[in-house]
Tab-separated table of C-alpha atoms and ligand atoms in Angstrom:
chain	number	residue	atom	x	y	z
A	20	MET	CA	30.825	86.006	35.869
A	21	ILE	CA	32.666	82.712	35.549
A	22	ARG	CA	34.160	81.359	38.754
A	23	LEU	CA	36.914	78.755	38.404
A	24	LYS	CA	37.053	75.973	41.004
A	25	LYS	CA	40.020	74.848	43.057
A	26	GLN	CA	40.827	71.141	43.284
A	27	HIS	CA	39.332	70.755	46.774
A	28	GLU	CA	36.124	72.343	45.514
A	29	ILE	CA	36.060	69.986	42.551
A	30	GLU	CA	36.363	67.060	44.995
A	31	LYS	CA	33.274	68.368	46.812
A	32	MET	CA	31.447	68.518	43.504
A	33	ARG	CA	32.541	64.920	42.815
A	34	ALA	CA	30.905	63.899	46.102
A	35	ALA	CA	27.637	65.460	44.889
A	36	GLY	CA	28.205	63.875	41.487
A	37	ARG	CA	28.539	60.415	43.054
A	38	VAL	CA	25.148	60.807	44.710
A	39	VAL	CA	23.628	61.827	41.379
A	40	TYR	CA	25.255	58.799	39.739
A	41	LYS	CA	23.925	56.395	42.366
A	42	THR	CA	20.465	57.930	42.154
A	43	LEU	CA	20.352	57.602	38.376
A	44	GLN	CA	21.619	54.004	38.560
A	45	ARG	CA	18.755	53.124	40.904
A	46	CYS	CA	16.251	54.953	38.678
A	47	ARG	CA	17.499	52.967	35.694
A	48	GLU	CA	16.947	49.677	37.568
A	49	ILE	CA	13.320	50.447	38.363
A	50	CYS	CA	12.481	52.102	35.032
A	51	VAL	CA	10.478	49.203	33.586
A	52	PRO	CA	7.014	48.911	32.009
A	53	GLY	CA	4.245	49.522	34.559
A	54	VAL	CA	6.133	51.866	36.877
A	55	THR	CA	4.880	55.443	37.149
A	56	THR	CA	7.194	58.392	36.800
A	57	ARG	CA	6.138	59.366	40.332
A	58	GLN	CA	7.446	56.040	41.682
A	59	ILE	CA	10.806	56.690	40.006
A	60	ASP	CA	10.795	60.197	41.464
A	61	GLU	CA	10.039	58.970	44.994
A	62	GLU	CA	12.751	56.308	44.809
A	63	ALA	CA	15.230	58.963	43.690
A	64	TYR	CA	14.265	61.116	46.672
A	65	ARG	CA	14.843	58.154	49.025
A	66	VAL	CA	18.251	57.413	47.488
A	67	PHE	CA	19.704	60.903	47.530
A	68	THR	CA	18.203	61.774	50.913
A	69	SER	CA	19.729	58.608	52.434
A	70	LEU	CA	23.079	59.842	51.086
A	71	ASN	CA	22.655	63.196	52.865
A	72	ALA	CA	22.032	65.137	49.684
A	73	ARG	CA	19.453	67.805	48.967
A	74	GLY	CA	17.617	67.750	45.647
A	75	LEU	CA	17.996	70.850	43.493
A	76	PHE	CA	14.934	70.587	41.281
A	77	LYS	CA	11.953	70.479	43.655
A	78	ASN	CA	10.550	74.001	44.016
A	79	TYR	CA	13.174	75.339	41.606
A	80	PRO	CA	11.987	78.909	41.190
A	81	THR	CA	10.537	80.467	38.114
A	82	TYR	CA	9.621	84.005	37.296
A	83	ARG	CA	6.107	83.024	38.369
A	84	PRO	CA	5.842	83.377	42.166
A	85	GLY	CA	4.695	80.245	43.991
A	86	GLU	CA	5.121	78.011	40.965
A	87	GLY	CA	8.396	76.225	41.563
A	88	PHE	CA	9.191	72.921	39.877
A	89	PRO	CA	6.880	70.219	41.309
A	90	SER	CA	9.006	67.038	41.394
A	91	ASN	CA	12.421	65.809	42.533
A	92	LEU	CA	13.577	64.716	39.098
A	93	CYS	CA	12.837	65.886	35.615
A	94	ILE	CA	11.439	62.861	33.777
A	95	SER	CA	10.880	63.477	30.077
A	96	VAL	CA	9.405	60.621	28.024
A	97	ASN	CA	9.663	60.195	24.227
A	98	GLU	CA	8.658	63.509	22.605
A	99	GLU	CA	9.323	65.333	25.885
A	100	VAL	CA	12.715	67.035	25.664
A	101	VAL	CA	13.438	68.263	29.213
A	102	HIS	CA	11.725	69.483	32.397
A	103	GLY	CA	9.037	66.769	32.406
A	104	ILE	CA	7.177	66.581	35.734
A	105	ALA	CA	6.971	63.204	37.510
A	106	GLY	CA	3.384	62.082	37.991
A	107	GLU	CA	0.877	59.378	37.097
A	108	ARG	CA	2.300	58.547	33.679
A	109	VAL	CA	2.943	54.811	33.368
A	110	ILE	CA	6.134	53.760	31.632
A	111	ALA	CA	5.520	51.457	28.643
A	112	ASP	CA	7.638	49.064	26.629
A	113	GLY	CA	9.466	51.021	23.927
A	114	ASP	CA	9.634	54.313	25.830
A	115	ALA	CA	12.737	56.505	25.910
A	116	VAL	CA	12.758	57.939	29.426
A	117	GLY	CA	14.967	60.946	30.064
A	118	ILE	CA	15.857	61.196	33.751
A	119	ASP	CA	17.611	64.322	34.990
A	120	CYS	CA	18.878	64.626	38.572
A	121	GLY	CA	20.624	67.432	40.419
A	122	VAL	CA	21.685	67.431	44.067
A	123	GLU	CA	23.712	69.479	46.485
A	124	VAL	CA	26.060	67.980	49.080
A	125	ASP	CA	27.869	70.204	51.564
A	126	GLY	CA	27.080	73.284	49.507
A	127	TRP	CA	28.289	71.950	46.139
A	128	CYS	CA	26.217	70.745	43.205
A	129	GLY	CA	26.164	67.859	40.751
A	130	ASP	CA	23.853	67.534	37.732
A	131	SER	CA	23.503	64.613	35.326
A	132	ALA	CA	20.927	63.089	33.010
A	133	THR	CA	20.488	59.903	31.053
A	134	THR	CA	17.877	58.461	28.741
A	135	VAL	CA	16.711	54.938	29.555
A	136	MET	CA	15.562	52.744	26.668
A	137	VAL	CA	12.738	50.616	28.075
A	138	GLY	CA	12.385	47.138	26.587
A	139	ASN	CA	11.945	46.926	22.835
A	140	VAL	CA	12.514	50.437	21.526
A	141	LYS	CA	12.185	51.222	17.817
A	142	PRO	CA	15.487	51.251	15.902
A	143	GLU	CA	15.180	55.013	15.310
A	144	VAL	CA	14.849	55.589	19.057
A	145	ARG	CA	17.814	53.336	19.864
A	146	ARG	CA	19.864	55.252	17.333
A	147	LEU	CA	18.661	58.582	18.752
A	148	CYS	CA	19.816	57.584	22.228
A	149	GLU	CA	23.123	56.100	21.126
A	150	VAL	CA	24.048	59.068	18.950
A	151	THR	CA	23.051	61.614	21.622
A	152	GLU	CA	25.076	59.777	24.274
A	153	HIS	CA	28.013	59.783	21.874
A	154	VAL	CA	27.604	63.539	21.350
A	155	LEU	CA	28.232	63.956	25.092
A	156	LYS	CA	31.252	61.630	24.857
A	157	ILE	CA	32.666	63.743	22.012
A	158	ALA	CA	32.421	66.823	24.227
A	159	VAL	CA	34.208	65.116	27.122
A	160	GLU	CA	36.968	63.749	24.890
A	161	ASN	CA	37.631	67.062	23.183
A	162	ILE	CA	37.848	69.367	26.184
A	163	ARG	CA	41.331	70.888	26.533
A	164	PRO	CA	42.508	74.001	28.359
A	165	GLY	CA	43.002	76.765	25.818
A	166	ARG	CA	40.437	75.397	23.386
A	167	ARG	CA	37.325	77.448	22.751
A	168	TRP	CA	33.940	75.954	23.591
A	169	SER	CA	32.713	76.685	20.039
A	170	GLN	CA	35.300	74.189	18.756
A	171	VAL	CA	33.813	71.491	20.987
A	172	ALA	CA	30.227	72.526	20.227
A	173	ARG	CA	30.935	72.314	16.501
A	174	LEU	CA	32.122	68.710	16.871
A	175	MET	CA	28.989	67.867	18.883
A	176	GLN	CA	26.630	69.495	16.406
A	177	ASN	CA	28.374	67.997	13.373
A	178	TYR	CA	28.221	64.462	14.767
A	179	ALA	CA	24.512	64.771	15.612
A	180	GLU	CA	23.613	66.257	12.238
A	181	GLU	CA	25.786	63.827	10.253
A	182	ASN	CA	23.782	61.098	11.953
A	183	GLY	CA	20.479	62.614	10.918
A	184	LEU	CA	19.505	64.207	14.224
A	185	SER	CA	18.774	67.834	15.023
A	186	VAL	CA	20.211	69.651	18.035
A	187	VAL	CA	17.873	71.494	20.407
A	188	LYS	CA	18.727	75.207	20.438
A	189	GLU	CA	16.421	76.680	23.091
A	190	PHE	CA	18.001	74.785	25.998
A	191	VAL	CA	21.702	74.554	26.744
A	192	GLY	CA	24.205	73.420	29.349
A	193	HIS	CA	25.616	75.670	32.054
A	194	GLY	CA	28.375	76.389	34.476
A	195	ILE	CA	27.866	74.722	37.864
A	196	GLY	CA	29.358	75.025	41.339
A	197	GLN	CA	27.787	76.239	44.565
A	198	LYS	CA	24.733	76.979	42.440
A	199	MET	CA	23.293	74.592	39.887
A	200	HIS	CA	23.109	77.225	37.182
A	201	GLU	CA	26.166	79.439	36.913
A	202	ASP	CA	27.817	81.227	34.008
A	203	PRO	CA	28.644	80.469	31.264
A	204	LYS	CA	25.894	79.156	29.014
A	205	VAL	CA	27.098	75.978	27.311
A	206	PRO	CA	25.291	75.483	23.990
A	207	ASN	CA	25.450	72.216	22.052
A	208	TYR	CA	25.678	74.028	18.711
A	209	VAL	CA	27.528	76.936	17.167
A	210	SER	CA	25.766	80.262	16.776
A	211	ARG	CA	26.849	83.784	15.982
A	212	GLU	CA	26.208	84.595	19.635
A	213	LEU	CA	28.580	81.849	20.799
A	214	LEU	CA	31.301	82.932	18.383
A	215	ARG	CA	30.961	86.492	19.694
A	216	ASP	CA	30.989	85.519	23.389
A	217	ASP	CA	33.075	82.360	23.109
A	218	ILE	CA	34.342	80.595	26.217
A	219	VAL	CA	38.015	79.742	26.464
A	220	LEU	CA	38.287	76.488	28.417
A	221	ARG	CA	40.494	76.919	31.467
A	222	GLU	CA	41.606	74.599	34.229
A	223	GLY	CA	39.046	74.748	37.049
A	224	LEU	CA	36.087	75.545	34.823
A	225	VAL	CA	33.232	73.180	35.691
A	226	LEU	CA	30.409	72.734	33.207
A	227	ALA	CA	27.188	70.760	33.032
A	228	ILE	CA	27.254	69.589	29.423
A	229	GLU	CA	23.875	68.362	28.253
A	230	PRO	CA	23.157	67.637	24.597
A	231	MET	CA	19.495	67.256	23.629
A	232	CYS	CA	18.915	65.753	20.187
A	233	ASN	CA	15.770	65.070	18.183
A	234	VAL	CA	14.758	62.584	15.489
A	235	GLY	CA	12.783	65.326	13.740
A	236	GLY	CA	13.155	69.102	13.772
A	237	SER	CA	14.946	71.077	16.455
A	238	ALA	CA	11.978	73.290	17.425
A	239	THR	CA	10.423	72.866	20.870
A	240	GLU	CA	7.282	73.996	22.679
A	241	THR	CA	6.392	74.252	26.355
A	242	LEU	CA	3.183	72.509	27.457
A	243	ALA	CA	0.336	74.114	29.428
A	244	ASP	CA	1.907	72.882	32.708
A	245	LYS	CA	4.480	75.644	31.995
A	246	TRP	CA	7.409	73.230	32.476
A	247	THR	CA	7.374	70.242	30.160
A	248	VAL	CA	9.258	70.964	26.949
A	249	VAL	CA	8.272	68.834	23.936
A	250	THR	CA	9.420	68.685	20.351
A	251	ALA	CA	7.198	70.848	18.153
A	252	ASP	CA	6.706	67.905	15.762
A	253	ARG	CA	6.167	65.451	18.672
A	254	LYS	CA	8.960	63.193	17.419
A	255	PRO	CA	11.288	61.594	20.001
A	256	SER	CA	14.054	63.443	21.805
A	257	ALA	CA	16.977	62.252	23.961
A	258	HIS	CA	19.051	63.977	26.652
A	259	TYR	CA	22.352	63.073	28.306
A	260	GLU	CA	24.292	65.191	30.773
A	261	HIS	CA	27.455	65.080	32.859
A	262	THR	CA	29.067	67.578	35.209
A	263	VAL	CA	32.624	67.948	33.896
A	264	ALA	CA	35.692	69.760	35.250
A	265	VAL	CA	38.351	71.077	32.887
A	266	THR	CA	41.787	69.835	34.012
A	267	ALA	CA	45.328	70.410	32.764
A	268	SER	CA	45.108	67.247	30.648
A	269	GLY	CA	41.482	67.380	29.498
A	270	ALA	CA	38.189	66.603	31.195
A	271	ASP	CA	37.341	65.045	34.556
A	272	VAL	CA	33.764	63.713	34.619
A	273	LEU	CA	32.338	64.229	38.131
A	274	THR	CA	29.057	62.344	37.650
A	275	ASP	CA	30.233	58.976	36.297
A	276	GLY	CA	30.433	57.234	39.676
A	277	ARG	CA	34.212	57.217	40.082
B	26	MG	MG1	20.371	68.218	34.614
B	27	MG	MG1	21.860	70.831	33.773
């Protein structure tokens, strides 16, 4: 069931979104060669906790009892697509580091991700990141009340594919509000399923839009840790995400620090 948000609820989500923005900004600053993903994770915890927010990822439940998500952030490097676990991995020059952060403030959630290009990244990785970030921008710029999500998703998918990237199919965006994951599912591509169960964008709908694009094929695998998703061909992947409210005039991005 999709629950539309009132303006005062959207303002609460913006407060959570600001914390996510500040946390990701700090993570970006310290994401340099030699730092471990655990150090980034711990700094994120300090930042959002000091801002009276509660992280949404740590212990995030699975269907497997007692095996909730182990870290505060999802940090997914290079061929890792999403849901990477922070740990002893040392960031190196040339890495593309996906950092995903979700927090709750006063009962309302914000969720955003970025991919940090560390030092001298290969041209194909720079292009991957720039195109994927632009795919998210296309979504934001094309949201209108009355438009169907499939129209937006088609623009996202077309831009990615015209630029030689593939779009991840197994993982999609989501509605967000008092819970991090609410209805509807928000795919970054058009499928028969989406056309059948299309979403009409309405004022007050709040979505976490999160394109994931790959240099190689779109197929993914989950590693033995049961969380980390990688590209099946082990080629690089990038991920960008904003929490976005649909307004009368278009889109209001709640996680861009404003
Ligand atoms: Mg996220
Ligand atoms: Mg999300």
